[in-house]
Amino acid sequence: MQAVPIAKNIWWVGAIDWTARHFHGQTYTTQRGTTYNAYLILDEKITLIDAVYGPFAGEMIQRIRSVVPAEKIDTIIANHIEPDHSGALPELLKFCPNARIYGSERAGQGLEHYYHQKLNFQAVKTGDLLSLGRRTLRLIEIPMIHWPDSMMSYLVEDQILFSNDTFGQHYATSERFDDEVPQETLMEETGKYYANILWPFGNLIAQRLAEIEKMAIPIRMIATSHGLSWRKDPWKVIEAYKRWSANETKPKIVVVYETMYGSTAKMAGKIVEGISDAGVPFKLYDIAQTDRTSVIYDMFDAKAYIVGSSNHDGGILPNMVSFMEFLKGLHPKNRIGCAFGSYGWSGVAIMKLEAILKEAGVAIVHPALSVVYAPDDAQLTACYELGKKVAALVQKG
Ligand code: FEO
């Protein structure tokens, strides 16, 4: 395993996780795998920026050794302590036990809790400058984007922003740079990452981006800790983040449901018929058959959500429960929606769906629509009208 040069005396020494299909437990489907990016800077100080996920420690160390003995590393920047970026540290520190680790104060506390070993740690804060010899690192804290410890590091002389999770993608490739892969796929994976992980932090992201812009630091490259780094046009992804953090929506409706014997599916079909006839773009998903990460990505720019479930054991069907809880955690703002579904003798599921939508912050624009066992013609017409009504509201903006 060889290191990949990204600039003079700076190498990518990360790992490619080609087979990862889940991330953050089972909450994120990584259909294209992922990478854990770490970077090695050769200067008077031999510096490693971030590490990789624990199971990939060997791959990272092998890549480091292709440039310099791992024993020579004396400086480690821990931009973020989540195990996908710090898990390999205990293995690496066997070779360079005296290396000094720099990170935010919360990073120091977190690393102790994770690894229960004495570390040569020094806390840094925004604005601190760390001389590596001929080069200087400027540290920028970005708390809660997306963990309290999160930080970026800016290499002043080379104008490289090591942005950690921010601007990254779960996208395993043999290529390392934005200009080497299809742009549509790159932006899709970047958007999926934002929607599924960073969506709740939109206000903070807008604030931090404004602060970084105010610093007026020239950025020649953004070296992320997942996926491809941005060397062709780093501002492309910064501008995308600015748009996304503004939480703007399009006139678009996403209908998501789960069904037992097809009644709720039939209702969903009539709802989207109404939406379609009104001429509003929409997506229809049976959540039991669909990858949640893609559905959330579709919901990210949609103005309205219509959610349905059959009643089951006095509640919502399990795939839909899981989906709704995830959606609630993302706190979508400025959205409208409503609930629907079928039941036999207790319509609790539909009421619960509506309640979760409200808890998520979605404004309810139509009373929950429920049918006993299977919809009749009049009820299917009501579904059609519901679709038309939500479509009209979405068109109004
Ligand atoms: Fe890629 Fe927040 O870890």
Tab-separated table of C-alpha atoms and ligand atoms in Angstrom:
chain	number	residue	atom	x	y	z
A	1	MET	CA	0.000	0.000	0.000
A	2	GLN	CA	1.568	3.255	-1.155
A	3	ALA	CA	0.974	6.808	0.003
A	4	VAL	CA	-0.497	9.139	-2.635
A	5	PRO	CA	1.112	12.587	-3.020
A	6	ILE	CA	-1.381	15.465	-2.864
A	7	ALA	CA	1.162	18.319	-2.750
A	8	LYS	CA	4.913	18.675	-2.263
A	9	ASN	CA	5.849	16.606	0.812
A	10	ILE	CA	2.190	15.991	1.660
A	11	TRP	CA	0.640	12.543	1.180
A	12	TRP	CA	-2.707	10.868	1.523
A	13	VAL	CA	-2.137	7.890	3.821
A	14	GLY	CA	-5.742	6.845	4.406
A	15	ALA	CA	-7.684	3.649	3.819
A	16	ILE	CA	-10.374	2.607	1.348
A	17	ASP	CA	-13.307	0.665	2.757
A	18	TRP	CA	-14.671	-0.810	-0.470
A	19	THR	CA	-17.153	-3.147	1.174
A	20	ALA	CA	-18.701	-0.893	3.845
A	21	ARG	CA	-22.437	-0.810	3.307
A	22	HIS	CA	-23.417	0.729	6.641
A	23	PHE	CA	-22.113	3.623	8.687
A	24	HIS	CA	-23.003	5.022	12.126
A	25	GLY	CA	-24.337	1.576	13.029
A	26	GLN	CA	-27.104	0.860	10.545
A	27	THR	CA	-28.257	4.463	10.196
A	28	TYR	CA	-26.467	5.319	6.932
A	29	THR	CA	-26.305	3.077	3.878
A	30	THR	CA	-22.951	3.508	2.174
A	31	GLN	CA	-23.875	2.052	-1.196
A	32	ARG	CA	-20.549	3.122	-2.698
A	33	GLY	CA	-18.399	2.201	0.307
A	34	THR	CA	-16.287	4.869	1.984
A	35	THR	CA	-12.754	6.034	2.697
A	36	TYR	CA	-11.075	7.194	5.886
A	37	ASN	CA	-8.564	9.843	4.866
A	38	ALA	CA	-5.418	10.648	6.814
A	39	TYR	CA	-2.619	12.925	5.637
A	40	LEU	CA	1.111	12.940	6.271
A	41	ILE	CA	3.173	16.136	6.154
A	42	LEU	CA	6.954	15.912	6.007
A	43	ASP	CA	8.526	18.974	7.557
A	44	GLU	CA	10.770	19.538	10.573
A	45	LYS	CA	7.887	17.920	12.406
A	46	ILE	CA	6.566	14.731	10.838
A	47	THR	CA	2.845	15.311	11.126
A	48	LEU	CA	-0.173	13.088	10.692
A	49	ILE	CA	-3.526	14.770	10.190
A	50	ASP	CA	-6.251	12.469	11.475
A	51	ALA	CA	-6.108	8.701	11.553
A	52	VAL	CA	-8.429	6.031	10.156
A	53	TYR	CA	-10.988	3.586	11.518
A	54	GLY	CA	-9.379	0.981	13.834
A	55	PRO	CA	-9.732	-2.066	11.538
A	56	PHE	CA	-7.782	-0.138	8.871
A	57	ALA	CA	-4.818	0.832	11.085
A	58	GLY	CA	-2.519	-1.609	9.239
A	59	GLU	CA	-3.364	-0.086	5.859
A	60	MET	CA	-2.672	3.448	7.117
A	61	ILE	CA	0.610	2.460	8.768
A	62	GLN	CA	1.746	0.666	5.608
A	63	ARG	CA	1.064	3.791	3.550
A	64	ILE	CA	2.930	5.943	6.103
A	65	ARG	CA	5.874	3.521	5.966
A	66	SER	CA	6.011	3.920	2.177
A	67	VAL	CA	7.175	7.507	2.876
A	68	VAL	CA	8.728	7.558	6.338
A	69	PRO	CA	9.095	5.165	9.300
A	70	ALA	CA	5.976	5.449	11.483
A	71	GLU	CA	8.344	5.801	14.461
A	72	LYS	CA	9.297	9.262	13.171
A	73	ILE	CA	5.820	10.776	13.558
A	74	ASP	CA	6.025	13.378	16.298
A	75	THR	CA	2.861	15.396	15.704
A	76	ILE	CA	-0.715	14.183	15.305
A	77	ILE	CA	-3.677	16.442	14.631
A	78	ALA	CA	-6.946	14.956	15.870
A	79	ASN	CA	-9.512	17.051	14.026
A	80	HIS	CA	-12.288	14.733	15.247
A	81	ILE	CA	-12.360	11.866	17.717
A	82	GLU	CA	-15.135	9.759	16.211
A	83	PRO	CA	-13.662	6.233	15.863
A	84	ASP	CA	-13.651	6.353	12.059
A	85	HIS	CA	-10.926	9.009	12.418
A	86	SER	CA	-9.268	8.084	15.700
A	87	GLY	CA	-9.687	4.307	15.951
A	88	ALA	CA	-6.231	3.596	14.531
A	89	LEU	CA	-4.449	5.878	17.028
A	90	PRO	CA	-3.736	3.232	19.713
A	91	GLU	CA	-2.083	0.984	17.095
A	92	LEU	CA	-0.096	3.867	15.588
A	93	LEU	CA	1.052	5.081	19.023
A	94	LYS	CA	2.759	1.729	19.589
A	95	PHE	CA	5.331	2.981	17.040
A	96	CYS	CA	5.469	6.637	18.070
A	97	PRO	CA	4.372	6.675	21.737
A	98	ASN	CA	5.752	10.160	22.360
A	99	ALA	CA	3.955	11.836	19.476
A	100	ARG	CA	2.077	14.893	20.663
A	101	ILE	CA	-1.597	14.917	19.772
A	102	TYR	CA	-3.272	18.281	19.155
A	103	GLY	CA	-7.025	18.736	19.216
A	104	SER	CA	-9.820	20.717	20.815
A	105	GLU	CA	-10.288	20.464	24.580
A	106	ARG	CA	-13.320	18.223	24.008
A	107	ALA	CA	-11.187	16.003	21.769
A	108	GLY	CA	-8.731	15.424	24.625
A	109	GLN	CA	-11.537	14.435	26.974
A	110	GLY	CA	-13.151	12.220	24.352
A	111	LEU	CA	-9.944	10.385	23.434
A	112	GLU	CA	-9.431	9.509	27.104
A	113	HIS	CA	-12.950	8.076	27.295
A	114	TYR	CA	-12.480	6.085	24.108
A	115	TYR	CA	-9.008	4.660	24.581
A	116	HIS	CA	-8.300	4.727	28.335
A	117	GLN	CA	-4.586	5.301	27.916
A	118	LYS	CA	-2.227	8.137	28.774
A	119	LEU	CA	-1.824	10.405	25.771
A	120	ASN	CA	0.595	13.239	25.135
A	121	PHE	CA	-2.290	15.586	24.344
A	122	GLN	CA	-2.353	19.342	23.960
A	123	ALA	CA	-5.585	21.286	23.615
A	124	VAL	CA	-5.766	23.990	20.955
A	125	LYS	CA	-8.381	26.553	20.014
A	126	THR	CA	-9.452	28.611	17.026
A	127	GLY	CA	-6.699	30.908	15.841
A	128	ASP	CA	-3.840	28.927	17.360
A	129	LEU	CA	-0.881	28.506	15.027
A	130	LEU	CA	1.284	25.421	15.116
A	131	SER	CA	4.665	25.596	13.416
A	132	LEU	CA	5.720	22.383	11.671
A	133	GLY	CA	9.030	23.923	10.556
A	134	ARG	CA	8.695	25.585	7.179
A	135	ARG	CA	4.933	25.215	7.343
A	136	THR	CA	2.270	26.419	9.750
A	137	LEU	CA	-1.046	24.900	10.716
A	138	ARG	CA	-3.871	27.202	11.726
A	139	LEU	CA	-6.470	25.448	13.868
A	140	ILE	CA	-10.185	26.200	13.487
A	141	GLU	CA	-12.701	24.730	15.931
A	142	ILE	CA	-16.099	23.854	14.472
A	143	PRO	CA	-17.987	22.539	17.531
A	144	MET	CA	-21.141	20.528	16.721
A	145	ILE	CA	-20.289	20.110	13.065
A	146	HIS	CA	-20.967	17.511	13.878
A	147	TRP	CA	-19.511	16.578	17.290
A	148	PRO	CA	-18.466	18.904	20.120
A	149	ASP	CA	-14.789	18.147	19.475
A	150	SER	CA	-14.842	18.819	15.706
A	151	MET	CA	-12.089	20.952	14.225
A	152	MET	CA	-10.478	21.819	10.880
A	153	SER	CA	-6.798	22.522	10.213
A	154	TYR	CA	-5.519	24.929	7.600
A	155	LEU	CA	-2.029	24.560	6.180
A	156	VAL	CA	-1.115	28.193	5.601
A	157	GLU	CA	1.737	27.957	3.082
A	158	ASP	CA	0.062	25.293	0.913
A	159	GLN	CA	-3.439	26.765	1.312
A	160	ILE	CA	-4.929	23.366	2.100
A	161	LEU	CA	-7.937	23.098	4.407
A	162	PHE	CA	-8.080	19.719	6.154
A	163	SER	CA	-11.815	19.742	6.765
A	164	ASN	CA	-12.407	16.314	8.304
A	165	ASP	CA	-16.076	15.218	7.889
A	166	THR	CA	-17.205	18.552	6.452
A	167	PHE	CA	-17.329	18.540	2.614
A	168	GLY	CA	-16.714	14.758	2.542
A	169	GLN	CA	-18.636	11.873	0.997
A	170	HIS	CA	-19.012	8.154	1.573
A	171	TYR	CA	-17.560	7.230	-1.796
A	172	ALA	CA	-14.851	4.575	-2.186
A	173	THR	CA	-12.738	5.124	-5.300
A	174	SER	CA	-9.221	4.489	-6.468
A	175	GLU	CA	-9.142	8.206	-7.327
A	176	ARG	CA	-8.408	10.816	-4.671
A	177	PHE	CA	-9.589	14.079	-6.246
A	178	ASP	CA	-12.839	15.708	-7.293
A	179	ASP	CA	-11.794	16.169	-10.922
A	180	GLU	CA	-11.133	12.444	-11.396
A	181	VAL	CA	-14.691	11.186	-10.841
A	182	PRO	CA	-18.132	11.861	-12.378
A	183	GLN	CA	-19.357	15.190	-10.978
A	184	GLU	CA	-22.972	14.065	-10.657
A	185	THR	CA	-22.027	11.114	-8.444
A	186	LEU	CA	-19.650	13.244	-6.416
A	187	MET	CA	-22.296	15.879	-5.685
A	188	GLU	CA	-24.942	13.216	-4.992
A	189	GLU	CA	-22.745	11.540	-2.383
A	190	THR	CA	-21.717	14.915	-0.922
A	191	GLY	CA	-25.398	15.861	-0.672
A	192	LYS	CA	-26.353	12.511	0.847
A	193	TYR	CA	-23.689	12.999	3.502
A	194	TYR	CA	-24.964	16.479	4.281
A	195	ALA	CA	-28.633	15.438	4.379
A	196	ASN	CA	-28.169	12.357	6.545
A	197	ILE	CA	-25.526	13.666	8.950
A	198	LEU	CA	-25.272	17.442	8.872
A	199	TRP	CA	-28.864	18.545	8.174
A	200	PRO	CA	-29.674	19.292	11.844
A	201	PHE	CA	-26.662	21.610	12.103
A	202	GLY	CA	-27.570	23.942	9.214
A	203	ASN	CA	-27.608	27.156	11.279
A	204	LEU	CA	-24.250	26.370	12.865
A	205	ILE	CA	-22.766	25.451	9.502
A	206	ALA	CA	-23.892	28.758	7.997
A	207	GLN	CA	-22.356	30.583	10.967
A	208	ARG	CA	-19.015	28.729	10.783
A	209	LEU	CA	-18.786	29.144	6.994
A	210	ALA	CA	-19.298	32.881	7.455
A	211	GLU	CA	-16.526	32.929	10.081
A	212	ILE	CA	-14.172	31.048	7.755
A	213	GLU	CA	-14.991	33.441	4.910
A	214	LYS	CA	-14.267	36.352	7.241
A	215	MET	CA	-10.816	34.884	7.896
A	216	ALA	CA	-10.219	35.465	4.158
A	217	ILE	CA	-7.909	32.494	3.905
A	218	PRO	CA	-7.110	31.467	0.349
A	219	ILE	CA	-8.179	27.859	-0.164
A	220	ARG	CA	-6.380	25.981	-2.945
A	221	MET	CA	-7.530	22.553	-1.831
A	222	ILE	CA	-9.967	21.035	0.638
A	223	ALA	CA	-8.645	17.715	1.896
A	224	THR	CA	-11.573	15.883	3.455
A	225	SER	CA	-11.525	12.846	5.715
A	226	HIS	CA	-14.070	10.875	3.654
A	227	GLY	CA	-14.062	10.345	-0.094
A	228	LEU	CA	-12.565	12.758	-2.605
A	229	SER	CA	-10.648	15.927	-1.908
A	230	TRP	CA	-11.516	19.148	-3.722
A	231	ARG	CA	-8.625	20.541	-5.753
A	232	LYS	CA	-10.279	21.645	-8.989
A	233	ASP	CA	-12.843	23.945	-7.459
A	234	PRO	CA	-12.946	23.907	-3.638
A	235	TRP	CA	-15.476	26.727	-3.680
A	236	LYS	CA	-17.954	24.518	-5.496
A	237	VAL	CA	-18.528	22.494	-2.362
A	238	ILE	CA	-18.389	25.532	-0.059
A	239	GLU	CA	-21.120	27.182	-2.144
A	240	ALA	CA	-23.158	23.946	-2.062
A	241	TYR	CA	-22.875	23.854	1.736
A	242	LYS	CA	-24.020	27.484	1.904
A	243	ARG	CA	-27.108	26.646	-0.143
A	244	TRP	CA	-27.868	23.515	1.841
A	245	SER	CA	-27.425	25.226	5.198
A	246	ALA	CA	-30.037	27.801	4.156
A	247	ASN	CA	-32.517	24.889	4.292
A	248	GLU	CA	-34.310	25.945	1.145
A	249	THR	CA	-36.941	23.643	-0.369
A	250	LYS	CA	-38.311	22.966	-3.829
A	251	PRO	CA	-41.939	22.428	-4.803
A	252	LYS	CA	-41.623	18.671	-4.420
A	253	ILE	CA	-43.449	16.044	-2.346
A	254	VAL	CA	-42.091	12.795	-0.932
A	255	VAL	CA	-44.594	10.078	-0.028
A	256	VAL	CA	-43.203	7.336	2.220
A	257	TYR	CA	-45.190	4.408	3.558
A	258	GLU	CA	-45.149	0.814	4.760
A	259	THR	CA	-48.000	-1.584	4.125
A	260	MET	CA	-49.163	-5.024	5.337
A	261	TYR	CA	-51.684	-6.230	2.750
A	262	GLY	CA	-51.567	-3.418	0.213
A	263	SER	CA	-54.315	-1.098	1.495
A	264	THR	CA	-51.909	1.622	2.624
A	265	ALA	CA	-49.977	1.143	-0.634
A	266	LYS	CA	-53.215	1.634	-2.576
A	267	MET	CA	-53.886	4.859	-0.681
A	268	ALA	CA	-50.333	6.022	-1.437
A	269	GLY	CA	-50.896	5.285	-5.124
A	270	LYS	CA	-54.008	7.484	-5.216
A	271	ILE	CA	-52.284	10.266	-3.289
A	272	VAL	CA	-49.467	10.454	-5.828
A	273	GLU	CA	-52.037	10.331	-8.650
A	274	GLY	CA	-53.487	13.535	-7.226
A	275	ILE	CA	-50.023	15.078	-6.903
A	276	SER	CA	-49.112	14.028	-10.428
A	277	ASP	CA	-52.302	15.466	-11.907
A	278	ALA	CA	-51.507	18.741	-10.139
A	279	GLY	CA	-48.152	18.781	-11.933
A	280	VAL	CA	-45.905	18.772	-8.862
A	281	PRO	CA	-42.716	16.645	-8.805
A	282	PHE	CA	-42.892	13.805	-6.300
A	283	LYS	CA	-41.241	10.597	-5.148
A	284	LEU	CA	-42.997	7.509	-3.804
A	285	TYR	CA	-41.230	5.056	-1.500
A	286	ASP	CA	-42.193	1.841	0.283
A	287	ILE	CA	-39.740	2.152	3.145
A	288	ALA	CA	-39.632	-1.617	3.683
A	289	GLN	CA	-38.142	-1.952	0.182
A	290	THR	CA	-35.966	1.145	0.092
A	291	ASP	CA	-32.665	2.323	1.447
A	292	ARG	CA	-33.414	5.034	4.021
A	293	THR	CA	-30.334	7.123	3.201
A	294	SER	CA	-31.574	7.769	-0.347
A	295	VAL	CA	-35.082	8.611	0.868
A	296	ILE	CA	-33.712	11.183	3.312
A	297	TYR	CA	-31.602	12.670	0.518
A	298	ASP	CA	-34.775	13.047	-1.543
A	299	MET	CA	-36.620	14.619	1.386
A	300	PHE	CA	-33.841	17.121	1.965
A	301	ASP	CA	-35.040	19.557	-0.695
A	302	ALA	CA	-38.745	18.603	-0.688
A	303	LYS	CA	-41.329	20.982	0.730
A	304	ALA	CA	-43.839	18.325	1.787
A	305	TYR	CA	-43.815	14.878	3.319
A	306	ILE	CA	-46.817	12.553	3.293
A	307	VAL	CA	-46.252	9.490	5.469
A	308	GLY	CA	-48.318	6.339	5.808
A	309	SER	CA	-48.462	3.044	7.668
A	310	SER	CA	-50.812	0.195	8.308
A	311	ASN	CA	-51.634	-0.230	11.970
A	312	HIS	CA	-49.792	-3.102	13.633
A	313	ASP	CA	-50.011	-4.214	17.280
A	314	GLY	CA	-51.363	-0.839	18.299
A	315	GLY	CA	-48.625	1.076	16.510
A	316	ILE	CA	-46.743	1.909	13.332
A	317	LEU	CA	-45.102	-0.839	11.254
A	318	PRO	CA	-41.481	-1.342	12.377
A	319	ASN	CA	-39.592	-0.069	9.308
A	320	MET	CA	-41.702	3.059	9.368
A	321	VAL	CA	-41.136	3.519	13.138
A	322	SER	CA	-37.410	3.457	12.574
A	323	PHE	CA	-37.665	5.827	9.616
A	324	MET	CA	-39.831	8.339	11.470
A	325	GLU	CA	-37.518	8.386	14.486
A	326	PHE	CA	-34.570	9.074	12.176
A	327	LEU	CA	-36.468	11.842	10.394
A	328	LYS	CA	-37.428	13.395	13.736
A	329	GLY	CA	-33.749	13.557	14.716
A	330	LEU	CA	-32.955	15.557	11.579
A	331	HIS	CA	-35.385	18.349	12.634
A	332	PRO	CA	-36.526	19.335	9.143
A	333	LYS	CA	-37.600	22.977	9.218
A	334	ASN	CA	-40.078	24.840	7.067
A	335	ARG	CA	-41.853	21.687	5.811
A	336	ILE	CA	-45.520	20.730	5.568
A	337	GLY	CA	-47.062	17.268	5.668
A	338	CYS	CA	-49.722	14.844	6.784
A	339	ALA	CA	-50.317	11.152	7.586
A	340	PHE	CA	-52.441	8.317	6.226
A	341	GLY	CA	-52.917	4.575	6.581
A	342	SER	CA	-55.199	1.615	7.096
A	343	TYR	CA	-56.205	-0.291	10.220
A	344	GLY	CA	-58.503	-3.068	11.419
A	345	TRP	CA	-59.796	-2.102	14.835
A	346	SER	CA	-57.427	0.591	16.133
A	347	GLY	CA	-56.150	3.506	14.080
A	348	VAL	CA	-53.399	4.412	16.529
A	349	ALA	CA	-50.583	4.113	13.961
A	350	ILE	CA	-51.889	6.957	11.852
A	351	MET	CA	-52.281	9.236	14.894
A	352	LYS	CA	-48.762	8.328	15.981
A	353	LEU	CA	-47.379	9.149	12.530
A	354	GLU	CA	-49.006	12.552	12.675
A	355	ALA	CA	-47.642	13.123	16.195
A	356	ILE	CA	-44.091	12.274	15.115
A	357	LEU	CA	-44.362	14.591	12.111
A	358	LYS	CA	-45.360	17.379	14.512
A	359	GLU	CA	-42.489	16.532	16.875
A	360	ALA	CA	-40.136	16.688	13.888
A	361	GLY	CA	-41.350	20.247	13.285
A	362	VAL	CA	-43.458	19.530	10.176
A	363	ALA	CA	-46.631	21.671	9.908
A	364	ILE	CA	-49.697	19.445	9.499
A	365	VAL	CA	-51.789	20.684	6.574
A	366	HIS	CA	-54.452	17.979	6.317
A	367	PRO	CA	-56.165	15.818	8.946
A	368	ALA	CA	-54.776	12.267	9.083
A	369	LEU	CA	-56.592	10.054	6.590
A	370	SER	CA	-57.377	6.511	7.712
A	371	VAL	CA	-59.473	3.648	6.365
A	372	VAL	CA	-60.738	0.391	7.897
A	373	TYR	CA	-59.155	-2.673	6.261
A	374	ALA	CA	-59.293	-1.482	2.644
A	375	PRO	CA	-60.211	1.820	0.974
A	376	ASP	CA	-63.481	2.052	-0.959
A	377	ASP	CA	-63.959	4.304	-3.976
A	378	ALA	CA	-64.942	7.310	-1.888
A	379	GLN	CA	-61.899	6.885	0.319
A	380	LEU	CA	-59.609	6.541	-2.673
A	381	THR	CA	-61.076	9.763	-4.025
A	382	ALA	CA	-60.289	11.372	-0.661
A	383	CYS	CA	-56.692	10.188	-1.041
A	384	TYR	CA	-56.550	11.665	-4.536
A	385	GLU	CA	-57.912	14.971	-3.212
A	386	LEU	CA	-55.379	14.946	-0.375
A	387	GLY	CA	-52.598	14.647	-2.944
A	388	LYS	CA	-54.039	17.531	-4.953
A	389	LYS	CA	-54.431	19.699	-1.861
A	390	VAL	CA	-50.849	19.209	-0.663
A	391	ALA	CA	-49.628	19.782	-4.223
A	392	ALA	CA	-51.535	23.089	-4.372
A	393	LEU	CA	-50.009	24.188	-1.056
A	394	VAL	CA	-46.528	23.265	-2.245
A	395	GLN	CA	-47.056	25.261	-5.446
A	396	LYS	CA	-48.056	28.303	-3.382
A	397	GLY	CA	-44.685	28.064	-1.597
B	1	FEO	FE1	-16.355	10.640	9.862
B	1	FEO	FE2	-17.922	12.227	12.431
B	1	FEO	O1	-16.847	10.930	11.626
